[in-house]
XYZ file of C-alpha atoms in Angstrom:
717
model
C 112.705 20.795 61.206
C 112.975 17.189 60.046
C 110.231 15.985 57.675
C 108.501 13.861 60.269
C 108.986 16.247 63.169
C 105.783 18.157 62.516
C 103.779 14.946 62.282
C 105.270 13.750 65.564
C 104.267 16.943 67.287
C 100.747 16.760 65.873
C 100.436 13.192 67.090
C 101.250 14.316 70.607
C 97.921 16.011 71.192
C 95.367 15.007 73.805
C 92.290 14.037 71.814
C 88.673 14.410 72.811
C 86.614 11.368 73.773
C 84.229 9.761 71.285
C 80.707 11.132 70.877
C 78.913 7.948 71.955
C 80.743 7.816 75.287
C 80.135 11.517 75.846
C 76.408 11.157 75.086
C 76.125 8.199 77.450
C 77.655 10.210 80.301
C 75.555 13.289 79.496
C 72.301 11.303 79.565
C 73.092 9.971 83.030
C 73.126 13.521 84.421
C 70.662 15.350 82.125
C 67.329 14.879 83.911
C 65.302 17.574 82.112
C 63.825 17.911 78.645
C 62.752 20.930 76.592
C 61.337 20.742 73.052
C 62.517 17.143 72.779
C 66.096 17.953 73.816
C 67.602 16.801 77.098
C 69.566 19.231 79.253
C 71.032 19.767 82.711
C 71.070 22.982 84.699
C 74.351 24.801 85.438
C 74.000 23.801 89.106
C 73.669 20.134 88.140
C 76.649 20.368 85.836
C 78.904 22.030 88.403
C 77.732 20.281 91.564
C 76.431 16.866 90.494
C 78.660 16.124 87.515
C 81.919 17.980 88.153
C 81.590 18.025 91.942
C 82.243 21.805 92.246
C 80.521 24.353 94.472
C 79.173 21.774 96.876
C 77.189 23.063 99.816
C 74.507 25.612 100.570
C 74.579 29.393 100.559
C 76.824 29.532 97.461
C 77.488 33.046 96.190
C 75.113 33.470 93.195
C 77.578 35.681 91.339
C 80.280 33.028 91.567
C 77.828 30.360 90.458
C 76.703 32.395 87.438
C 80.255 33.265 86.396
C 81.456 29.672 86.456
C 78.246 28.344 84.893
C 78.656 30.766 81.986
C 81.742 28.832 80.922
C 79.469 26.050 79.661
C 76.086 27.745 79.288
C 76.980 29.723 76.172
C 73.349 30.501 75.323
C 72.806 31.907 78.827
C 69.451 30.120 79.101
C 70.236 27.984 82.184
C 70.119 24.874 79.978
C 73.276 22.932 79.201
C 72.623 20.795 76.140
C 74.662 17.933 74.737
C 76.189 20.364 72.213
C 77.398 22.745 74.925
C 78.540 19.780 77.019
C 80.571 18.380 74.109
C 81.984 21.788 73.157
C 83.254 22.367 76.678
C 84.873 18.920 76.779
C 86.640 19.708 73.493
C 87.725 23.080 74.874
C 89.361 21.364 77.854
C 91.597 19.379 75.495
C 92.743 22.443 73.529
C 96.446 23.263 73.644
C 95.670 26.712 75.070
C 92.687 25.620 77.164
C 93.637 27.695 80.208
C 93.590 30.941 78.207
C 90.528 29.991 76.158
C 88.456 29.153 79.220
C 89.611 32.356 80.923
C 88.517 34.259 77.785
C 85.139 32.506 77.906
C 84.883 33.555 81.554
C 85.253 37.232 80.589
C 83.126 36.956 77.419
C 79.924 37.031 79.450
C 77.568 37.459 76.466
C 79.206 34.948 74.131
C 79.999 37.595 71.505
C 83.516 36.405 70.708
C 85.113 39.558 72.148
C 85.471 41.292 75.514
C 84.290 44.771 76.390
C 85.465 46.983 79.234
C 82.223 46.258 81.109
C 82.914 42.519 80.867
C 86.459 43.021 82.129
C 85.363 45.229 85.018
C 82.536 42.873 86.068
C 84.772 39.793 86.337
C 87.678 41.574 88.054
C 85.319 43.251 90.544
C 83.806 39.850 91.416
C 87.137 38.385 92.528
C 88.118 38.133 96.145
C 91.390 39.966 95.429
C 89.427 43.022 94.283
C 87.693 43.257 97.652
C 91.072 43.236 99.436
C 93.138 45.083 96.797
C 90.751 47.222 94.659
C 91.954 47.628 91.088
C 92.054 51.160 89.662
C 89.906 51.038 86.520
C 90.773 54.664 85.778
C 94.433 53.810 85.290
C 96.696 54.217 82.274
C 96.551 50.431 81.865
C 92.794 50.574 81.113
C 93.141 53.548 78.767
C 95.928 51.860 76.782
C 94.056 48.587 76.331
C 90.412 49.727 76.041
C 90.898 53.246 74.757
C 90.137 56.568 76.425
C 86.404 56.057 75.890
C 86.656 52.360 76.867
C 84.876 51.325 73.687
C 87.482 49.031 72.133
C 86.619 45.331 71.795
C 89.321 42.872 72.820
C 89.872 39.746 70.716
C 91.057 36.425 72.108
C 94.703 36.876 71.036
C 94.799 40.388 72.524
C 93.157 39.125 75.700
C 95.942 36.585 76.323
C 98.487 39.412 76.557
C 96.186 41.719 78.513
C 95.638 39.004 81.114
C 99.370 38.738 81.831
C 99.767 42.526 81.797
C 96.847 42.759 84.226
C 98.630 40.508 86.754
C 101.694 42.762 86.643
C 99.571 45.908 86.783
C 97.556 44.653 89.743
C 100.775 43.809 91.605
C 102.316 47.197 90.785
C 99.189 49.064 91.897
C 99.261 47.163 95.189
C 102.927 48.125 95.707
C 102.022 51.787 95.193
C 99.190 51.570 97.704
C 101.532 50.153 100.346
C 104.162 52.773 99.467
C 102.017 55.549 100.935
C 104.782 58.174 101.126
C 106.134 57.430 97.606
C 109.699 56.571 98.629
C 109.972 53.433 96.450
C 109.941 51.031 99.418
C 107.424 48.760 101.112
C 107.809 46.700 104.255
C 108.875 43.058 104.180
C 105.515 42.162 105.727
C 103.612 43.866 102.897
C 105.903 42.214 100.332
C 105.076 38.813 101.804
C 101.365 39.671 101.736
C 101.510 40.587 98.042
C 103.298 37.347 97.186
C 100.859 35.156 99.081
C 97.734 36.949 97.906
C 98.477 37.900 94.302
C 101.287 35.551 93.242
C 100.556 32.463 95.300
C 100.683 30.211 92.242
C 104.350 31.143 91.736
C 105.326 30.888 95.395
C 106.737 27.521 96.471
C 106.258 26.400 100.052
C 109.985 26.597 100.796
C 110.272 30.205 99.610
C 107.135 31.165 101.523
C 108.468 29.619 104.750
C 111.991 31.069 104.491
C 111.230 34.372 102.760
C 112.801 36.505 105.499
C 116.132 34.618 105.330
C 116.152 34.786 101.519
C 115.472 38.524 101.446
C 118.174 39.313 104.023
C 120.741 37.301 102.065
C 119.927 38.884 98.703
C 119.327 42.561 99.533
C 122.180 45.037 99.528
C 120.254 47.776 101.338
C 121.012 48.753 104.915
C 117.303 48.319 105.630
C 116.716 44.549 105.437
C 113.054 44.874 106.346
C 112.414 47.308 103.500
C 111.839 46.106 99.911
C 112.760 48.447 97.073
C 110.739 48.520 93.862
C 113.647 47.198 91.699
C 114.106 44.268 94.117
C 110.340 43.746 94.140
C 110.142 43.454 90.333
C 113.307 41.316 90.147
C 111.883 38.825 92.645
C 108.620 38.536 90.710
C 110.445 38.186 87.377
C 112.586 35.396 88.825
C 109.486 33.492 89.923
C 108.015 33.991 86.444
C 111.169 32.827 84.642
C 112.352 29.753 86.534
C 112.465 27.811 83.262
C 114.846 30.394 81.780
C 117.114 29.934 84.779
C 116.998 26.191 84.249
C 118.029 26.699 80.596
C 121.029 28.741 81.718
C 122.047 25.922 84.026
C 121.697 23.273 81.304
C 123.601 25.437 78.838
C 126.564 25.607 81.235
C 126.471 21.848 81.781
C 126.443 21.189 78.044
C 129.536 23.306 77.621
C 131.248 21.482 80.456
C 130.709 18.302 78.409
C 129.599 15.960 81.198
C 126.293 14.766 82.535
C 124.314 17.667 83.918
C 122.508 15.590 86.502
C 125.567 15.486 88.729
C 126.916 18.925 87.866
C 127.417 21.665 90.439
C 127.440 25.206 89.009
C 128.976 28.119 90.885
C 127.510 31.613 90.993
C 130.326 33.058 88.868
C 129.761 30.445 86.154
C 126.045 31.195 86.223
C 126.580 34.972 85.971
C 128.872 34.524 82.985
C 126.450 32.341 81.051
C 123.454 34.536 81.992
C 124.815 37.342 79.810
C 123.504 35.376 76.804
C 119.974 35.707 78.226
C 119.006 39.410 78.021
C 115.982 39.174 80.349
C 118.125 37.864 83.226
C 119.799 40.360 85.571
C 122.442 40.022 88.317
C 119.893 40.933 91.001
C 117.678 38.026 89.903
C 120.695 35.719 90.141
C 121.473 37.079 93.618
C 117.952 36.121 94.694
C 118.225 32.707 93.003
C 121.458 31.832 94.803
C 120.108 33.173 98.095
C 117.243 30.681 97.768
C 119.582 27.771 96.997
C 121.980 28.810 99.783
C 119.179 28.705 102.366
C 117.983 25.398 100.909
C 121.446 23.805 101.152
C 121.829 25.165 104.658
C 118.500 23.707 105.784
C 119.020 20.304 104.128
C 122.715 19.714 104.962
C 122.879 21.644 108.226
C 126.069 23.350 107.024
C 126.736 26.910 105.936
C 128.477 26.434 102.570
C 131.264 28.922 101.860
C 130.776 28.672 98.085
C 127.447 29.532 96.487
C 126.361 26.839 94.015
C 123.308 25.387 92.357
C 122.298 21.890 91.228
C 119.584 20.695 88.877
C 117.203 19.474 91.576
C 117.402 22.883 93.305
C 115.044 24.253 90.652
C 112.297 22.006 92.031
C 112.540 23.958 95.290
C 111.891 27.214 93.432
C 109.104 25.947 91.205
C 105.658 26.124 92.775
C 102.512 24.513 91.396
C 103.341 24.569 87.686
C 103.195 20.758 87.565
C 99.561 20.901 88.706
C 98.319 23.157 85.916
C 96.287 21.467 83.154
C 98.812 21.937 80.352
C 101.448 20.146 82.460
C 99.036 17.325 83.316
C 97.959 17.088 79.683
C 101.572 17.063 78.600
C 102.376 14.256 81.032
C 99.480 12.134 79.729
C 100.328 12.754 76.073
C 104.083 12.366 76.549
C 103.587 9.070 78.344
C 101.410 7.779 75.488
C 103.969 9.062 72.963
C 106.778 7.272 74.817
C 104.857 3.993 74.760
C 104.057 4.368 71.053
C 107.702 5.134 70.189
C 109.372 2.804 72.671
C 112.318 1.073 71.016
C 112.281 -2.683 70.407
C 115.190 -3.101 72.822
C 113.338 -1.234 75.554
C 110.211 -3.298 74.967
C 112.220 -6.506 75.304
C 113.994 -5.264 78.433
C 110.735 -4.072 79.994
C 109.013 -7.391 79.275
C 111.977 -9.301 80.714
C 111.937 -7.080 83.782
C 108.213 -7.617 84.305
C 108.677 -11.352 83.717
C 111.296 -11.534 86.477
C 109.170 -9.574 88.929
C 106.122 -11.641 88.010
C 108.078 -14.806 88.781
C 108.934 -13.599 92.267
C 105.417 -12.327 92.888
C 103.892 -15.585 91.650
C 106.094 -17.660 93.947
C 105.105 -15.534 96.942
C 101.406 -15.814 96.145
C 101.508 -19.556 95.477
C 103.383 -20.374 98.687
C 100.998 -18.301 100.776
C 97.911 -20.235 99.713
C 99.256 -23.650 98.677
C 97.575 -25.590 101.540
C 94.193 -24.229 100.401
C 94.971 -25.306 96.837
C 95.753 -28.847 97.969
C 92.437 -29.108 99.844
C 90.590 -27.711 96.813
C 92.150 -30.319 94.512
C 91.307 -33.261 96.748
C 87.734 -32.084 97.194
C 87.283 -31.723 93.419
C 88.699 -35.212 92.765
C 86.420 -36.888 95.330
C 83.807 -38.958 93.451
C 80.227 -39.463 94.544
C 80.032 -42.843 92.792
C 82.163 -45.852 91.842
C 84.404 -47.208 94.624
C 82.517 -48.031 97.834
C 83.838 -46.159 100.800
C 85.916 -43.785 98.659
C 84.273 -40.676 100.084
C 87.098 -39.596 102.408
C 86.167 -36.006 103.221
C 82.905 -34.493 104.380
C 83.982 -30.929 103.540
C 87.048 -28.717 103.061
C 87.714 -28.349 106.790
C 87.487 -32.129 107.292
C 89.903 -32.600 104.384
C 92.376 -30.125 105.927
C 92.273 -31.909 109.315
C 92.761 -35.381 107.813
C 95.726 -34.286 105.681
C 97.476 -32.878 108.762
C 96.574 -35.960 110.841
C 97.690 -38.619 108.335
C 100.412 -36.830 106.346
C 101.710 -34.224 108.738
C 101.928 -30.459 108.296
C 104.236 -30.890 105.314
C 101.501 -32.908 103.633
C 99.754 -29.595 103.026
C 102.706 -28.594 100.815
C 102.902 -31.829 98.794
C 103.767 -30.894 95.199
C 104.909 -27.352 96.125
C 108.345 -27.632 94.484
C 107.064 -28.323 90.954
C 104.421 -25.686 91.634
C 107.087 -23.066 92.383
C 109.147 -24.171 89.384
C 106.140 -23.769 87.140
C 104.431 -20.833 88.804
C 107.309 -18.500 87.989
C 106.794 -18.556 84.201
C 103.043 -19.045 84.617
C 102.318 -15.918 86.659
C 105.135 -14.005 84.998
C 103.826 -14.487 81.477
C 100.271 -13.735 82.595
C 101.243 -10.431 84.232
C 103.653 -9.501 81.438
C 101.195 -10.169 78.601
C 98.381 -8.327 80.389
C 100.574 -5.259 81.009
C 101.975 -5.347 77.469
C 98.587 -5.477 75.744
C 97.033 -2.928 78.125
C 99.850 -0.514 77.273
C 99.199 -0.941 73.548
C 95.412 -0.564 73.823
C 95.486 2.454 76.161
C 94.158 5.605 74.487
C 96.054 8.858 74.100
C 94.245 10.434 77.082
C 95.513 7.665 79.386
C 92.191 5.811 79.616
C 91.495 2.256 78.440
C 88.091 0.955 77.249
C 86.517 -1.974 79.064
C 86.663 -4.167 75.954
C 90.425 -3.557 75.754
C 90.839 -4.552 79.404
C 88.923 -7.786 78.745
C 90.984 -8.544 75.633
C 94.250 -7.942 77.512
C 93.132 -10.201 80.350
C 91.901 -12.926 77.984
C 95.181 -12.932 76.045
C 97.093 -13.161 79.324
C 95.021 -16.153 80.359
C 95.528 -17.884 77.011
C 99.288 -17.321 77.050
C 99.757 -18.877 80.468
C 98.277 -22.253 79.465
C 101.598 -23.119 77.793
C 103.121 -23.272 81.254
C 100.013 -23.933 83.313
C 98.894 -27.249 81.841
C 102.081 -29.308 82.429
C 102.423 -27.725 85.863
C 98.801 -28.422 86.811
C 98.752 -32.065 85.753
C 101.972 -32.893 87.656
C 100.829 -30.946 90.722
C 97.377 -32.554 90.771
C 98.733 -36.095 90.514
C 101.130 -35.418 93.372
C 98.391 -33.834 95.472
C 95.976 -36.776 95.158
C 98.736 -39.381 95.570
C 98.553 -39.091 99.348
C 94.846 -39.934 99.564
C 95.370 -43.719 99.703
C 97.913 -44.798 102.304
C 98.502 -48.159 100.550
C 99.715 -46.519 97.343
C 103.348 -45.427 96.990
C 103.669 -41.694 96.479
C 105.503 -40.957 93.211
C 108.098 -38.249 92.662
C 107.486 -35.377 90.221
C 110.077 -36.757 87.776
C 108.256 -40.095 87.690
C 104.969 -38.381 86.864
C 106.607 -36.436 84.016
C 108.202 -39.599 82.546
C 104.923 -41.488 82.779
C 102.899 -38.753 81.039
C 105.335 -37.841 78.295
C 105.205 -34.576 76.330
C 101.735 -35.147 74.901
C 100.346 -36.300 78.250
C 101.548 -33.091 79.913
C 98.977 -31.204 77.847
C 96.085 -33.478 78.651
C 93.059 -31.344 79.530
C 94.531 -28.280 77.803
C 91.174 -27.303 76.293
C 89.627 -27.266 79.762
C 92.591 -25.219 80.936
C 91.858 -22.689 78.185
C 88.200 -22.721 79.170
C 89.166 -21.884 82.748
C 92.121 -19.507 82.374
C 90.866 -17.240 79.573
C 87.588 -16.275 81.315
C 89.369 -16.079 84.669
C 91.896 -13.509 83.464
C 89.319 -11.678 81.338
C 87.280 -11.169 84.514
C 90.100 -10.751 87.002
C 92.344 -8.074 85.473
C 89.582 -5.585 84.538
C 87.979 -6.119 87.958
C 91.341 -5.525 89.655
C 92.010 -2.347 87.652
C 88.597 -0.896 88.518
C 88.892 -1.911 92.173
C 92.243 -0.111 92.295
C 90.631 3.078 91.024
C 87.761 2.795 93.476
C 90.033 2.195 96.465
C 92.635 4.847 95.565
C 92.853 8.029 97.619
C 91.789 11.463 96.366
C 95.043 11.782 94.414
C 94.726 8.399 92.703
C 97.373 6.726 94.897
C 97.011 3.116 96.084
C 98.624 2.142 99.370
C 99.598 -1.541 99.971
C 96.353 -2.234 101.828
C 94.187 -1.048 98.927
C 96.300 -3.076 96.483
C 95.830 -6.284 98.470
C 92.098 -5.721 98.998
C 91.648 -4.963 95.282
C 93.414 -8.179 94.313
C 91.466 -10.129 96.911
C 88.008 -8.901 95.876
C 88.692 -9.170 92.142
C 89.591 -12.844 92.596
C 86.218 -13.822 94.085
C 84.020 -13.553 90.948
C 86.849 -14.646 88.644
C 87.551 -17.831 90.608
C 83.948 -18.636 91.451
C 82.493 -18.320 87.954
C 85.245 -20.469 86.412
C 84.911 -23.372 88.865
C 83.016 -25.727 86.441
C 85.888 -25.557 83.950
C 88.368 -26.140 86.786
C 86.459 -29.257 87.948
C 86.463 -30.725 84.420
C 90.163 -29.929 84.017
C 90.964 -31.665 87.307
C 89.015 -34.808 86.348
C 90.743 -34.990 82.971
C 94.214 -34.574 84.435
C 93.884 -36.937 87.414
C 94.872 -40.531 86.730
C 91.664 -42.544 87.186
C 91.971 -45.448 89.617
C 90.281 -48.803 89.213
C 86.503 -48.452 89.277
C 86.509 -44.699 88.605
C 84.894 -43.167 85.533
C 87.268 -42.351 82.694
C 86.730 -39.342 80.468
C 87.475 -39.018 76.770
C 87.876 -35.290 76.288
C 86.194 -32.106 77.375
C 82.663 -32.729 76.109
C 82.602 -36.310 77.368
C 83.710 -35.162 80.830
C 80.997 -32.523 81.036
C 78.343 -35.042 79.959
C 79.416 -37.839 82.314
C 79.894 -35.636 85.374
C 76.436 -34.154 84.902
C 74.825 -37.545 84.295
C 76.456 -39.291 87.269
C 76.723 -36.531 89.878
C 74.415 -33.746 88.811
C 74.898 -30.028 88.272
C 76.247 -29.452 91.780
C 79.335 -31.536 90.992
C 80.594 -28.734 88.745
C 80.761 -26.441 91.764
C 82.757 -28.769 94.012
C 85.561 -26.931 95.712
C 84.176 -23.545 94.628
C 84.565 -22.194 98.150
C 88.104 -23.516 98.474
C 88.942 -22.213 94.987
C 87.727 -18.707 95.793
C 89.355 -18.895 99.209
C 92.636 -19.879 97.534
C 92.619 -17.787 94.326
C 91.484 -14.542 95.921
C 94.282 -14.203 98.511
C 96.804 -15.752 96.118
C 96.258 -13.038 93.547
C 96.032 -10.484 96.323
C 99.525 -11.447 97.493
C 100.800 -11.829 93.916
C 99.621 -8.433 92.648
C 100.661 -6.713 95.873
C 104.185 -8.139 95.584
C 104.348 -7.379 91.847
C 103.363 -3.730 92.227
C 105.470 -3.071 95.314
C 108.530 -4.550 93.581
C 107.988 -2.231 90.611
C 107.683 0.761 92.921
C 110.752 -0.197 94.937
C 113.005 -0.748 91.907
C 111.412 2.078 89.869
C 113.306 1.310 86.647
C 112.283 3.492 83.693
C 112.082 1.703 80.343
C 110.515 4.730 78.621
C 107.116 3.032 78.946
C 103.888 3.651 80.814
C 104.017 4.352 84.532
C 102.338 1.941 86.917
C 98.831 3.267 87.633
C 98.225 4.288 91.226
C 101.937 4.159 92.102
C 102.662 7.876 92.288
C 102.177 9.205 95.790
C 101.234 12.885 95.568
C 102.249 13.409 99.175
C 105.979 13.736 98.431
C 108.508 16.176 99.817
C 108.935 18.052 96.550
C 105.211 18.868 96.486
C 103.990 21.687 98.658
C 101.169 21.299 101.210
C 98.982 23.316 98.874
C 99.590 20.684 96.213
C 98.771 17.873 98.595
C 95.434 19.542 99.440
C 94.559 19.946 95.759
C 92.697 17.690 93.388
C 95.044 17.070 90.474
C 93.549 14.710 87.944
C 90.019 13.348 88.214
C 89.665 9.594 88.736
C 85.858 9.710 88.376
C 84.998 7.232 85.569
C 82.257 9.601 84.349
C 84.841 12.340 83.784
C 85.744 11.202 80.275
C 88.161 12.838 77.847
C 88.876 16.460 78.665
C 86.700 16.389 81.774
C 89.563 14.567 83.533
C 91.369 17.919 83.375
C 88.372 20.034 84.398
C 89.317 20.324 88.062
C 92.912 21.240 87.277
C 91.700 23.793 84.713
C 89.308 25.498 87.138
C 92.036 25.634 89.735
C 94.551 26.813 87.141
C 92.380 29.801 86.192
C 92.565 30.928 89.788
C 96.172 30.177 90.622
C 97.618 31.207 87.259
C 95.643 34.399 86.715
C 94.599 35.288 90.262
C 90.893 34.970 89.486
C 89.578 33.699 92.831
C 85.896 34.114 93.613
C 84.163 34.130 97.032
C 82.244 30.993 97.895
C 79.492 32.160 100.246
C 76.977 34.986 100.004
C 78.135 36.447 103.308
C 81.700 35.387 104.123
C 82.220 34.832 107.816
C 85.122 34.111 110.062
C 84.788 30.477 109.072
C 85.792 31.341 105.499
C 89.016 29.700 104.358
C 92.280 31.347 105.309
C 93.332 34.010 102.769
C 96.545 32.082 102.113
C 94.451 29.209 100.762
C 92.974 29.748 97.284
C 89.186 29.996 97.814
C 88.425 28.036 94.662
C 90.288 25.081 96.138
C 87.473 24.944 98.666
C 84.950 25.290 95.859
C 86.469 22.243 94.192
C 85.495 20.092 97.157
C 88.836 19.960 98.990
C 88.539 19.818 102.769
C 89.754 23.221 104.069
C 91.167 21.559 107.190
C 93.588 19.566 105.022
C 94.935 22.672 103.404
C 95.068 24.640 106.652
C 96.915 21.902 108.505
C 99.528 21.850 105.780
C 100.831 25.282 106.735
């Protein structure tokens, strides 16, 4: 291993959240106190904080079993120490096994007895339908003849996997009542869906009969032999090994594996280097891919072959388990941290280009509102007699159309579009760049970091904003007096000169830095709030988020925008002249009062809010449509869980918590609880007295316990 390889691996760990943040969250939910120490009950932790086991008539055994995961002292009081320990446990590399061990270690002794093992297994729903034989050789081998042996954590991890195989084998024997080594296809399907549902993809479940008939050599296609039974289960357990065989062949063929097609003969030859892979497993694998190709292409291929993306059809819900989710979070952070300079430059250039297009779309959509806002802000309450042209924004809009025509509403648009491209582009690019760098290893970003990223974005845009604004404003107000010739943009630039183009820059900073520092964090949090249960934002939620975030940002920064406008407008004869930022503030207040600083606030909010709504909507949709990977961070809220490669079970599942109170490892809590069930078959009944309204047996009961609507999961089948 290279010298730095170990360090790189160690860096790629999902770290726990800081203690202060954890304490703050704990105190919001801990409503009780005992001997000066705050605590929450197990019910409050599971139902109020994590959102599990919602509803009445919850099975008390299930509640106690799950509560024991956190309540290590078994006193019905979850303290900050237990709360923090559980959060740390969720971030452990082997969290799924450790939490399962804690589930069985009912007395917190650090080991598991036979009584512990029997109690937990007997409480599962599978036990009620397929009773486990505790007097079997499996129990004697692991716990001893007298069942007195204590099982350590490391031993437990192997026993748990052996138990899954043993439970499946015992069920086969019960269905094979006459001991002939066969069970019916119907019973085989029942075993898969009840005991191995976490390994069963939706495609295999739907087309199981076709797959079995293609891959069995027996004259009895509706009968499943024990060797075929074990081969099928081993294939589902070793999909990654099959993928490695495929990649090994492609590497030897010396061309890109993504476009490679591997025949069955090539696969069989290479599989000899993998001792745990048998020809019968390969027969089943190619039967699955054959049915898949037949269903997707509508043709019955004469040659059996496999491609890389075919393995996604075989894989079930592995991508939903916590270690996969944790790996995705950590790997994404690692990619950002180790992104090459070239990729950073290319990504920034790419974002700059998309930001330019998005900015132009947003500016064009609301430019008439911007023109009205500018004229209202420039209207003086003093000086020239009869200068007050407009009563309000609506009156201004009507008079512009009446005297200057509809195109008068777009006066100054061309220089605006020329300037808005780099302006919006640099703002969006800088915000994204700094957010990426300040995002923590667990994928979250502190509020202060969001504000800093937004403020830096606002500051960076002034380089482009100020020259653009001063030219645009002078063109916009040029049409107010009919007797004055309307200058061209080039004439305004020549008149101002380079130094004049940055007149009012300090006011521009005063407006743009707070605006962006408010806007971008508000937009990010609005996106999270308006996302669906899987964290996905549709176009409507993106636009509404951008729209609402713009209201406080634009409104609160109006005073700075008024001062900037006054400084940049060329004062006509009789109008007050301003010598800098402070002088402008003082004179405006003295001559027109405090309300003058809020002129055009309504028009500004009415313009900025939809403008940024259109801009951010266009920006994010362009990124989704092009979907170019620069080895950086993925766009938040852009991944639609409801995709074809995900099964209906996946679509009805909660994957990664978006609750802001679920900090650190608690973001993975829901996936971990679900993973204990689907990975190890430990599903517990929800209600005290299950009725006909209980969830369908093909739907994992704990999915219902996690707050997922059963109708969603049922309708998926």
